[in-house]
mmCIF file of C-alpha atoms and ligand atoms in Angstrom:
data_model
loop_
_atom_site.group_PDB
_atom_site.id
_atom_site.type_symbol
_atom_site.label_atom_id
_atom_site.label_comp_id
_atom_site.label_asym_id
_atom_site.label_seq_id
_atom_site.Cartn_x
_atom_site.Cartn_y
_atom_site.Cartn_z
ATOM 1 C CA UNK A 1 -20.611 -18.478 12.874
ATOM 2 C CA UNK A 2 -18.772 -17.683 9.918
ATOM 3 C CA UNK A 3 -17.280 -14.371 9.335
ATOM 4 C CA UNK A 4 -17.613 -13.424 5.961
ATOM 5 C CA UNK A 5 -16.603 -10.180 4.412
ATOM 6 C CA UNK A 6 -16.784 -9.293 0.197
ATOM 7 C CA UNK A 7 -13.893 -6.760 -0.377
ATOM 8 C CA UNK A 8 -12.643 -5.156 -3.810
ATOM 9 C CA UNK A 9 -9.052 -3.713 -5.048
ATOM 10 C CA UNK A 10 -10.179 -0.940 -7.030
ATOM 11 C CA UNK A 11 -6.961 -0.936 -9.414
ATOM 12 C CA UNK A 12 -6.898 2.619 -11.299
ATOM 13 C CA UNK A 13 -5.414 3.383 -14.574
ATOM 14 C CA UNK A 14 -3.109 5.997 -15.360
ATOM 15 C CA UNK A 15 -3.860 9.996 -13.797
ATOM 16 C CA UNK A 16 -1.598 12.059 -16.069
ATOM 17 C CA UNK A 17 -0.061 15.297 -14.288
ATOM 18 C CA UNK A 18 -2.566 17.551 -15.664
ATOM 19 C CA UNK A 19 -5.491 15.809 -14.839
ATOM 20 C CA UNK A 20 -7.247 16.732 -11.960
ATOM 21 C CA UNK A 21 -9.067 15.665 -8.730
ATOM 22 C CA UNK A 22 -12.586 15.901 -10.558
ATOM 23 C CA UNK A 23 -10.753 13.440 -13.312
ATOM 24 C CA UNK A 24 -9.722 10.814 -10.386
ATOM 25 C CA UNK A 25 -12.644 10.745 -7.932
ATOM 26 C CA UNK A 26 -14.801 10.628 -10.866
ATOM 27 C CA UNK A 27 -13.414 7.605 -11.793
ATOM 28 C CA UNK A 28 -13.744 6.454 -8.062
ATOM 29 C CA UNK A 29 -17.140 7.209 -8.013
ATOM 30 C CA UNK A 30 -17.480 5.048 -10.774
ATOM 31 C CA UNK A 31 -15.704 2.089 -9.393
ATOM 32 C CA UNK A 32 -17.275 2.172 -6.138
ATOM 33 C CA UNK A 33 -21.127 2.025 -8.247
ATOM 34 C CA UNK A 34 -19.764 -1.610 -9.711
ATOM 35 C CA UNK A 35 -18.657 -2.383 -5.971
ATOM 36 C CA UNK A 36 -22.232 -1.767 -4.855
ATOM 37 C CA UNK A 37 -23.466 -3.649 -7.881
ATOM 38 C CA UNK A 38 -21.318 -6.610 -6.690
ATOM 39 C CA UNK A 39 -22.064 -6.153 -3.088
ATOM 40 C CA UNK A 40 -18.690 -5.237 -1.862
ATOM 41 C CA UNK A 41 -18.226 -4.237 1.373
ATOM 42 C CA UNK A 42 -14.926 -2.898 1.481
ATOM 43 C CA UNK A 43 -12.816 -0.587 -1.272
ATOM 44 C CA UNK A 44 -9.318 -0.439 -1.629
ATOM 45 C CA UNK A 45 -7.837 2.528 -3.599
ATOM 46 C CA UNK A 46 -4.020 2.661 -4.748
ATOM 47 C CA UNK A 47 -1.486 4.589 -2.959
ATOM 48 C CA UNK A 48 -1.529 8.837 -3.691
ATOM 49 C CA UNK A 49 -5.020 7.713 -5.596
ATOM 50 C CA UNK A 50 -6.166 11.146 -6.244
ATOM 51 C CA UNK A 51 -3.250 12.685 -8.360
ATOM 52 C CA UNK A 52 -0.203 11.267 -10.770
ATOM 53 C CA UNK A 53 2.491 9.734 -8.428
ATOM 54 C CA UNK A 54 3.856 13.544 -8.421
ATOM 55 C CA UNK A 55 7.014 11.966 -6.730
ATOM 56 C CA UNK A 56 8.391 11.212 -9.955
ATOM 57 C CA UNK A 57 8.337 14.902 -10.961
ATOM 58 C CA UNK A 58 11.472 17.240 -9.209
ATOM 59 C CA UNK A 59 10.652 20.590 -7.721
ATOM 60 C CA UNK A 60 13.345 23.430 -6.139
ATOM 61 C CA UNK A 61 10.731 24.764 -3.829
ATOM 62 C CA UNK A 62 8.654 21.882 -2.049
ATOM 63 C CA UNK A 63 5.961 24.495 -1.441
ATOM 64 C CA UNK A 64 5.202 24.344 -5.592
ATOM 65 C CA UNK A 65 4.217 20.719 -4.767
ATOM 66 C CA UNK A 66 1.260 21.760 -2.477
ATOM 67 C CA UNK A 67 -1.498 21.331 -4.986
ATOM 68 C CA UNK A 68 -0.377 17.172 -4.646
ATOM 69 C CA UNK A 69 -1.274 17.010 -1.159
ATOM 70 C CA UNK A 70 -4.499 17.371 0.645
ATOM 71 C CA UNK A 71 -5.008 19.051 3.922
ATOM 72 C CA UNK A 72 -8.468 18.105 4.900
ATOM 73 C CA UNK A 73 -10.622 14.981 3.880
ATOM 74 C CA UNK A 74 -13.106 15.044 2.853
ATOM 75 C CA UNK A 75 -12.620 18.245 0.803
ATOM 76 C CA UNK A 76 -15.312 19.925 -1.691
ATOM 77 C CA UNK A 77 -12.871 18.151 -4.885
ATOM 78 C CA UNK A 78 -13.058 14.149 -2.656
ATOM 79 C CA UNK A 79 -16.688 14.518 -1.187
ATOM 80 C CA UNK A 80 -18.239 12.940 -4.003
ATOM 81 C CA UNK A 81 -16.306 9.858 -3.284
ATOM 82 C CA UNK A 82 -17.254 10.002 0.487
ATOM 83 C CA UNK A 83 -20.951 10.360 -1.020
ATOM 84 C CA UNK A 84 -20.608 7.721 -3.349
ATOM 85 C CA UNK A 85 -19.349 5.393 0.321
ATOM 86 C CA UNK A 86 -22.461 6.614 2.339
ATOM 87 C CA UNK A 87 -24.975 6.111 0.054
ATOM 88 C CA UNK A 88 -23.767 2.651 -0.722
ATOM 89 C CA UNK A 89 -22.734 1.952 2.834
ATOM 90 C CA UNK A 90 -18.765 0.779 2.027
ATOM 91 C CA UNK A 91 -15.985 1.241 3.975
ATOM 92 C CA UNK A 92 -13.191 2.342 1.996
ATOM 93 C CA UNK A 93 -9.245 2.672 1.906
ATOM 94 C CA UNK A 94 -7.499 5.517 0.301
ATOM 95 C CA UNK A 95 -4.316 6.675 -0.336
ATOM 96 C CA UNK A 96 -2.831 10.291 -0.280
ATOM 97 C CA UNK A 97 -0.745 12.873 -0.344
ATOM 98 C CA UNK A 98 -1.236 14.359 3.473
ATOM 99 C CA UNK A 99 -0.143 18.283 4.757
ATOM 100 C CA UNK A 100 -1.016 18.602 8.463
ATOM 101 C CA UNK A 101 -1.873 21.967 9.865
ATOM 102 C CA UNK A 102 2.033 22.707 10.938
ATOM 103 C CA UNK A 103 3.230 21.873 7.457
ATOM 104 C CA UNK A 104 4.418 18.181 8.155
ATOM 105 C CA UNK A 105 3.731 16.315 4.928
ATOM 106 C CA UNK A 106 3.237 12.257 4.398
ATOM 107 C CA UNK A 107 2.108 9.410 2.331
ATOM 108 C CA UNK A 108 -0.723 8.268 3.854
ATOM 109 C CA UNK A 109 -3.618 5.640 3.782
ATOM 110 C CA UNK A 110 -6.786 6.089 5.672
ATOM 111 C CA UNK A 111 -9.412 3.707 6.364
ATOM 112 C CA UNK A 112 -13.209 5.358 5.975
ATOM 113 C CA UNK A 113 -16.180 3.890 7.717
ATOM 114 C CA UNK A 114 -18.804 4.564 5.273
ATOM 115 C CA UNK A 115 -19.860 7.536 7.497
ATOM 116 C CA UNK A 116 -17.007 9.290 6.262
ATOM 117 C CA UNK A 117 -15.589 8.972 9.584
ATOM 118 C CA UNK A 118 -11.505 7.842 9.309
ATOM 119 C CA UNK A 119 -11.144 4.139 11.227
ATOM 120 C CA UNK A 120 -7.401 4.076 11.220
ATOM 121 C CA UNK A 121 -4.624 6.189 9.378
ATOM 122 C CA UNK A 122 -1.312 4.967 8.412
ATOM 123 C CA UNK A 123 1.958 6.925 7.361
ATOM 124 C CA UNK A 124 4.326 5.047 5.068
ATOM 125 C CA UNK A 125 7.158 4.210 6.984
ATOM 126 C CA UNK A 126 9.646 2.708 3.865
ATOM 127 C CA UNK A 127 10.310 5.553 1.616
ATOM 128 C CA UNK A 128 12.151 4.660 -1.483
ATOM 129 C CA UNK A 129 14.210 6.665 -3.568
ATOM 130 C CA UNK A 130 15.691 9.955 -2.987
ATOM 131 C CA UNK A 131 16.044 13.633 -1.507
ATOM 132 C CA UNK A 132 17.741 15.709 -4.297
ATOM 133 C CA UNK A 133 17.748 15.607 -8.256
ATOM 134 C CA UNK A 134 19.369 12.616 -9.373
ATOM 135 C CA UNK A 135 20.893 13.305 -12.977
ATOM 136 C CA UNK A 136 21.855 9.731 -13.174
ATOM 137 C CA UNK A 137 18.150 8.320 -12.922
ATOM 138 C CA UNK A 138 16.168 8.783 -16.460
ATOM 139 C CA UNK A 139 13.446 9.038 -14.092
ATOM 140 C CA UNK A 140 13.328 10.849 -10.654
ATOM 141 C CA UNK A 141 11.439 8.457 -7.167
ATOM 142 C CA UNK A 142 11.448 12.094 -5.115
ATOM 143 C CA UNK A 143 9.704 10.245 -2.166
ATOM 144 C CA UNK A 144 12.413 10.915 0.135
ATOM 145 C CA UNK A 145 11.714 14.954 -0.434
ATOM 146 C CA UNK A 146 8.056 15.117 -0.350
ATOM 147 C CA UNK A 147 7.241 12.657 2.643
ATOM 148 C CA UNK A 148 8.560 12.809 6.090
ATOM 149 C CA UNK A 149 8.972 9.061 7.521
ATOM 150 C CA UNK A 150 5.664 7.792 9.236
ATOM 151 C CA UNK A 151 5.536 8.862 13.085
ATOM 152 C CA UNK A 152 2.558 6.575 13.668
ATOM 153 C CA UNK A 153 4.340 3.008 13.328
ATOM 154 C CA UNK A 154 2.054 0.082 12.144
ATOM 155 C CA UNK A 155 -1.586 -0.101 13.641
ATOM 156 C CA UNK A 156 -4.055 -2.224 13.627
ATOM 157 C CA UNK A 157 -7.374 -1.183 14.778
ATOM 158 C CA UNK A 158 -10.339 -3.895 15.344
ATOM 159 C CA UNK A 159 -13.041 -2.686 13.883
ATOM 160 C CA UNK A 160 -16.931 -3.591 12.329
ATOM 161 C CA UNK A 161 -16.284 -3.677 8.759
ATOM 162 C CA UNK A 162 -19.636 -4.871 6.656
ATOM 163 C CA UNK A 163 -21.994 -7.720 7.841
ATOM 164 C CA UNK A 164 -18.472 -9.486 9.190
ATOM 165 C CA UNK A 165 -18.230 -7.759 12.466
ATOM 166 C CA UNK A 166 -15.541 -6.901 14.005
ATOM 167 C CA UNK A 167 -12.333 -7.170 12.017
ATOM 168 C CA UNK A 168 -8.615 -6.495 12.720
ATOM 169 C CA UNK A 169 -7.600 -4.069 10.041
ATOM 170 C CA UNK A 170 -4.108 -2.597 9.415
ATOM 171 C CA UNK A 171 -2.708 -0.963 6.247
ATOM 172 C CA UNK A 172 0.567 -0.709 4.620
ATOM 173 C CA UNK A 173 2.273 1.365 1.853
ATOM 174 C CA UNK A 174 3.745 0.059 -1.696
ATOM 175 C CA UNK A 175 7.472 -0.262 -0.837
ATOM 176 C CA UNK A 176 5.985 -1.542 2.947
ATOM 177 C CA UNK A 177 5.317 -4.947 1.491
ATOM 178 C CA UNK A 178 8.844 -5.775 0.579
ATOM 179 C CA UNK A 179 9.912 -5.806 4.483
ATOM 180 C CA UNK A 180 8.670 -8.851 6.213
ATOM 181 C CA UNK A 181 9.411 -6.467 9.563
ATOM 182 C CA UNK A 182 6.270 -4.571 8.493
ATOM 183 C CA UNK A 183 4.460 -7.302 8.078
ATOM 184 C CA UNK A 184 5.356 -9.116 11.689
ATOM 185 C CA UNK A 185 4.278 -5.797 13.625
ATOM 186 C CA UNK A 186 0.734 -6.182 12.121
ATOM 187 C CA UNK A 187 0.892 -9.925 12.658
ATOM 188 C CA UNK A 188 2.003 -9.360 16.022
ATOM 189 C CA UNK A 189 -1.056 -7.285 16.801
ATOM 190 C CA UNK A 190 -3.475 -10.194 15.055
ATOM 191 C CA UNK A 191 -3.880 -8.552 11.761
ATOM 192 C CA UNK A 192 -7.007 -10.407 9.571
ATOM 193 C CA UNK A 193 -7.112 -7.973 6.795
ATOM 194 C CA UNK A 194 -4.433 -6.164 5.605
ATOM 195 C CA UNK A 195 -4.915 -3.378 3.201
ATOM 196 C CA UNK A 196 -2.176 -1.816 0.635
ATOM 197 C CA UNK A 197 -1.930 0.386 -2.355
ATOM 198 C CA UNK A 198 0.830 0.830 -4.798
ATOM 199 C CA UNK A 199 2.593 2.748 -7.662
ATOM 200 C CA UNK A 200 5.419 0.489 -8.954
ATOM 201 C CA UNK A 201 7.071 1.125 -12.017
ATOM 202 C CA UNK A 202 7.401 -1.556 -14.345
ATOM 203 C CA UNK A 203 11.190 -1.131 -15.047
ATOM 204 C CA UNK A 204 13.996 -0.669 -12.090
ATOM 205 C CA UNK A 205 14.896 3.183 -12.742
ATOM 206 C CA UNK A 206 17.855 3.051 -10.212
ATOM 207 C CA UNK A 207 19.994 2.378 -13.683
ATOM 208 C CA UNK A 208 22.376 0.130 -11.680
ATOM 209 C CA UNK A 209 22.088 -3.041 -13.502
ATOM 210 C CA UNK A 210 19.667 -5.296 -15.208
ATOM 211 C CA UNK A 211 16.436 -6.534 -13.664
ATOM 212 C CA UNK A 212 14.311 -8.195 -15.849
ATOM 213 C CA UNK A 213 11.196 -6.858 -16.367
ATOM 214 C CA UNK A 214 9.001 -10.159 -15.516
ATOM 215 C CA UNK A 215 10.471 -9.959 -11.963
ATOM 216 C CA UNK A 216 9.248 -6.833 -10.921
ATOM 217 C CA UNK A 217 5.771 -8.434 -10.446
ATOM 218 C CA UNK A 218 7.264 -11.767 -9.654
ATOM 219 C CA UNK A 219 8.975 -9.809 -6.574
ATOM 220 C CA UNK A 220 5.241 -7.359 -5.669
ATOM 221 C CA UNK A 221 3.553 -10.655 -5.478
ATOM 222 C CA UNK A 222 6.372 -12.732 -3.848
ATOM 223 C CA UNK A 223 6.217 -10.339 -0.888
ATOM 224 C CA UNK A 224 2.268 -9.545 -0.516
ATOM 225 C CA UNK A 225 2.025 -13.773 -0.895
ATOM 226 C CA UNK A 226 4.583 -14.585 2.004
ATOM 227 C CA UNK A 227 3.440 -11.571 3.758
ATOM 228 C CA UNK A 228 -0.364 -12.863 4.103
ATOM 229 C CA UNK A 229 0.808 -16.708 4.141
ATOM 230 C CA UNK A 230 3.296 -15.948 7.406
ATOM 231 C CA UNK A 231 1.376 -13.496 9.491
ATOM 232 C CA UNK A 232 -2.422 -15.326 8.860
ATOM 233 C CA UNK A 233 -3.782 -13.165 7.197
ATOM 234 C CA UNK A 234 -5.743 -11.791 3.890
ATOM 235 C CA UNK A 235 -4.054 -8.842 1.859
ATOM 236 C CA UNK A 236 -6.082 -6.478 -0.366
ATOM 237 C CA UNK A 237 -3.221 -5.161 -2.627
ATOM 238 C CA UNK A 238 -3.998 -2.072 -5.277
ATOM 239 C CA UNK A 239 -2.120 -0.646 -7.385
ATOM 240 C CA UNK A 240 -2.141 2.638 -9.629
ATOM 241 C CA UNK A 241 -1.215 0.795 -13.687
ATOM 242 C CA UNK A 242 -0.808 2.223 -16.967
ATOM 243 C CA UNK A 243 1.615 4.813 -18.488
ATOM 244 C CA UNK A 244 1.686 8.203 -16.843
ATOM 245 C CA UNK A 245 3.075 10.826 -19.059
ATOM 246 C CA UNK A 246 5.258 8.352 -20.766
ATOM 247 C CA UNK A 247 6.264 6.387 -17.604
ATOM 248 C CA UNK A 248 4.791 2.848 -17.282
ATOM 249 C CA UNK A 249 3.525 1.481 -13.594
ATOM 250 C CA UNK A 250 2.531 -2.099 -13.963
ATOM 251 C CA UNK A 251 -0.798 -3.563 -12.156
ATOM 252 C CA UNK A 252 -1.649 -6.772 -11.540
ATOM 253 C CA UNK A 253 -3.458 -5.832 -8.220
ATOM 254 C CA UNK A 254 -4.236 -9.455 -6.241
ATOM 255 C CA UNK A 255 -6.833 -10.349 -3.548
ATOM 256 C CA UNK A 256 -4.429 -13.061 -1.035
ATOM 257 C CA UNK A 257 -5.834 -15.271 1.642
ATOM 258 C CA UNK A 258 -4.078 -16.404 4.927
ATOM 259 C CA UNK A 259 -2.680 -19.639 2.438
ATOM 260 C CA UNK A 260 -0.449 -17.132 0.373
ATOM 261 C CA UNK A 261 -3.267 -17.911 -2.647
ATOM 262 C CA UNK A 262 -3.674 -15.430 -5.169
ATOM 263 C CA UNK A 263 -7.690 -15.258 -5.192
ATOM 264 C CA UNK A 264 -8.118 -12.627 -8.028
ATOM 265 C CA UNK A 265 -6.183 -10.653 -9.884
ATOM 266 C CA UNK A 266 -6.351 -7.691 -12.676
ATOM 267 C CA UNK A 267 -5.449 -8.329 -15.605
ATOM 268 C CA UNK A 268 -5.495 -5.090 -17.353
ATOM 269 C CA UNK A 269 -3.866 -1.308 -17.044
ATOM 270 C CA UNK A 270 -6.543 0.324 -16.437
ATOM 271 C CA UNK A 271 -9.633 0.875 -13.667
ATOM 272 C CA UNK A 272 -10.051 -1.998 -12.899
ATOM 273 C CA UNK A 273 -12.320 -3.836 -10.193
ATOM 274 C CA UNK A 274 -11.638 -7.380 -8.582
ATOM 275 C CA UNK A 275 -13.496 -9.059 -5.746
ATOM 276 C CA UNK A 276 -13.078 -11.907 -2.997
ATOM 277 C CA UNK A 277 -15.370 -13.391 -0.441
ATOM 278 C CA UNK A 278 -12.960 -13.617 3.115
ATOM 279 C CA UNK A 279 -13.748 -16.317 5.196
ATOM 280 C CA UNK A 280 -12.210 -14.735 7.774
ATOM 281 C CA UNK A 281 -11.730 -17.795 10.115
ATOM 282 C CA UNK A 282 -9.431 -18.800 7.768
ATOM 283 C CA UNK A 283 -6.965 -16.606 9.312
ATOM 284 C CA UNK A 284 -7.142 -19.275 12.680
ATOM 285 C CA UNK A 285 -5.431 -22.265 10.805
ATOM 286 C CA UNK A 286 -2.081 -20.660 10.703
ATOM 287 C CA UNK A 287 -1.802 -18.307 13.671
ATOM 288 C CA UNK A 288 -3.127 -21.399 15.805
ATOM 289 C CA UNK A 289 -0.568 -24.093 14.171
ATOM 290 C CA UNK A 290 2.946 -23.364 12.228
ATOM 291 C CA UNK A 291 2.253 -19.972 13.090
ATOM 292 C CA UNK A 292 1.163 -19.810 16.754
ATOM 293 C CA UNK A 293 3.751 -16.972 17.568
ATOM 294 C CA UNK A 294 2.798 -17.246 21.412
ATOM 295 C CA UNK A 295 4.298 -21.258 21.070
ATOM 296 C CA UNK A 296 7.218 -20.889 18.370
ATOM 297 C CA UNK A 297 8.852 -16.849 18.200
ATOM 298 C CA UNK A 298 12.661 -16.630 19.442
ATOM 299 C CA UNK A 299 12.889 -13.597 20.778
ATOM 300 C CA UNK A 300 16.203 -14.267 22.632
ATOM 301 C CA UNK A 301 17.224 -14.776 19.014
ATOM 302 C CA UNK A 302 16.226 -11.596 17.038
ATOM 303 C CA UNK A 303 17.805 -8.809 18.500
ATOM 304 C CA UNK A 304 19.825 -7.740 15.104
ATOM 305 C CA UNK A 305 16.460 -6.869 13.605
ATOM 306 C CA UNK A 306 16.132 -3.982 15.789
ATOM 307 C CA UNK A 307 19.451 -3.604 17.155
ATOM 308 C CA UNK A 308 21.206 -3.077 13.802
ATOM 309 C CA UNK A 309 19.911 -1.174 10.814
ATOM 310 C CA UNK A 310 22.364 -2.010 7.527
ATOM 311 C CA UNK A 311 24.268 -5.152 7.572
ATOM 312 C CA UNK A 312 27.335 -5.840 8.949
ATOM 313 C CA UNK A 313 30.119 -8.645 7.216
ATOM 314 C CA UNK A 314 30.075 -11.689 9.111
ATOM 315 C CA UNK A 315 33.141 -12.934 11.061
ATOM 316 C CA UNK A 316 36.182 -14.722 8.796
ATOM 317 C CA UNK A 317 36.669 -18.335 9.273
ATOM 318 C CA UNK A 318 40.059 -19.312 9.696
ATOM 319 C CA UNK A 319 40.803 -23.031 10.122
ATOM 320 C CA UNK A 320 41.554 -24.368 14.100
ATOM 321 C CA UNK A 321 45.123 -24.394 15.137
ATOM 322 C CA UNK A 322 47.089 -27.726 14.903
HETATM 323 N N1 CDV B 401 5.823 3.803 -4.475
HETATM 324 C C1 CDV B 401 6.770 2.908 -4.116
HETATM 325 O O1 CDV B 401 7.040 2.705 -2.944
HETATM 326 N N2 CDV B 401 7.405 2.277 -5.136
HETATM 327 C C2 CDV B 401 8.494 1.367 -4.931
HETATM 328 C C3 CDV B 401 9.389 1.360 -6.134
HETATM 329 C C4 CDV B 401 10.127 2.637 -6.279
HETATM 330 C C5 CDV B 401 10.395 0.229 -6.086
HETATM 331 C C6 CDV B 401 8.017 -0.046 -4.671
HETATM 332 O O2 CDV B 401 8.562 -0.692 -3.754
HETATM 333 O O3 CDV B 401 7.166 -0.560 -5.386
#
């Protein structure tokens, strides 16, 4: 029988800083009435969906950053959203800014049944940028200072999701989809849908060199494509677009099947909804042929990718004696 499953990237435009969470989830609620109008079964927010990305904003005293973070979901400011999921029975993924009781905070993604009830949580593991004010950077990426590494390494749950049944579901985090070592652990555990939100700026701020500005997409897609295409899978990939208090995040959220095929993609700044229909038995072609880890993985071979962290120079040829 075929497994079928409609999902959505829900791409948002811009949240300046002084909007607030009524502003957002408003807008969410909005998005996730098309998604019922289109019979989606599955919503994926961006990354930190209900606020600015706040990392790119410094702060002596990380406790003046608590109003970013959210320490219970849902909360009165998010239940409308978690309405808006019941009543319209989708499951949905969102990304936040997450304070635990004893003060740890993270960037986090959770995956709602449309019960409200949280499937599977993730905790960004790759955190870019920095710890301290960098006066060389025209902008600040603050990550490093507001978000502990994720303790909970990559899950995947299997899970019903929609009329599809059960479905192996695992999330990742915006700078996550650049490491194909992120990517293996879910593919390792049988991933079929993976599900990832982003807030990528549309120029390299690290002000160390020239990257053209075409390639920062060329490089989002690049990974998400080989990503799905190597570990069988579909990816969901959302991002947060538009200009945020003068600082420009580009979209282009994309909807990938286990082919590395681009099946939709946004094509403005702005909220923004796309949809797919997963077959997901499509995911059996590769993880049963080129990608049949059980048949083809060298092991014996891998060890530097979790022996060694930075890379080391390679030995010096010199030619043989005589
Ligand atoms: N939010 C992110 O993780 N952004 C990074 C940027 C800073 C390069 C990304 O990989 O898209």
């Amino acid at each position: 029988m075929t497994r079928r499953l409609t999902v959505a990237a829900a791409q948002l435009g811009p949240i300046q800083k002084a909007e607030g969470r009524d502003v957002s989830v408003g807008r969410m609620v909005r998005l996730m009435e098309r998604a019922h109008q289109r019979g989606v079964e599955v919503v994926v927010f961006p990354e930190l969906a209900l606020t600015t990305f706040f990392p790119r904003w410094y702060e002596e005293d990380i406790a003046a950053a608590d109003d970013w973070y959210e320490t219970a979901l849902p909360s009165n400011q998010t239940a409308p959203l978690f309405e808006a999921a019941r009543k319209y029975n989708i499951a949905f993924h969102l990304g936040y800014a997450e304070k635990t009781p004893d003060g740890r905070r993270f960037n986090t993604a959770g995956f709602f049944h449309p019960s409200g009830e949280m499937v599977l949580k993730y905790r960004k593991v790759h955190l870019p940028g920095h710890k301290d004010y960098d006066p060389v950077r025209t902008v600040q990426h603050l990550e490093k200072r507001y978000f502990e590494v994720g303790d909970l390494g990559f899950p995947v749950v299997r899970a019903p999701v929609g009329g599809a049944g059960p479905v192996n579901v695992g999330m990742l985090i915006c700078n996550d989809r650049r490491w194909p070592e992120a990517w293996r652990v879910l593919g390792l555990q049988s991933v079929e849908l993976v599900m990832l939100g982003y807030n990528t700026p549309s120029l390299n701020q690290d002000n160390r060199g020239f990257e053209a500005h075409h390639l920062r997409v060329l490089h989002s897609h690049l990974s998400i494509q080989a990503g799905c295409y190597q570990n069988a899978c579909f990816g969901v990939a959302t991002a947060k677009a538009g200009v945020e208090d003068g600082h420009e995040l580009f979209g282009h959220s994309i909807i990938v099947n286990p082919q590395g095929e681009i099946m939709a993609q946004a094509t403005s700044w702005d909220d923004e909804l796309i949809t797919a229909d997963l077959d997901l038995g499509m995911c059996e072609l590769g993880r049963s042929t080129i990608f049949n880890f059980a048949a083809h993985r060298r092991v014996e071979a891998y060890g530097r990718i979790t022996g060694q962290t930075g890379a080391e120079a390679p030995q010096d040829w010199a030619p043989s004696a005589g």
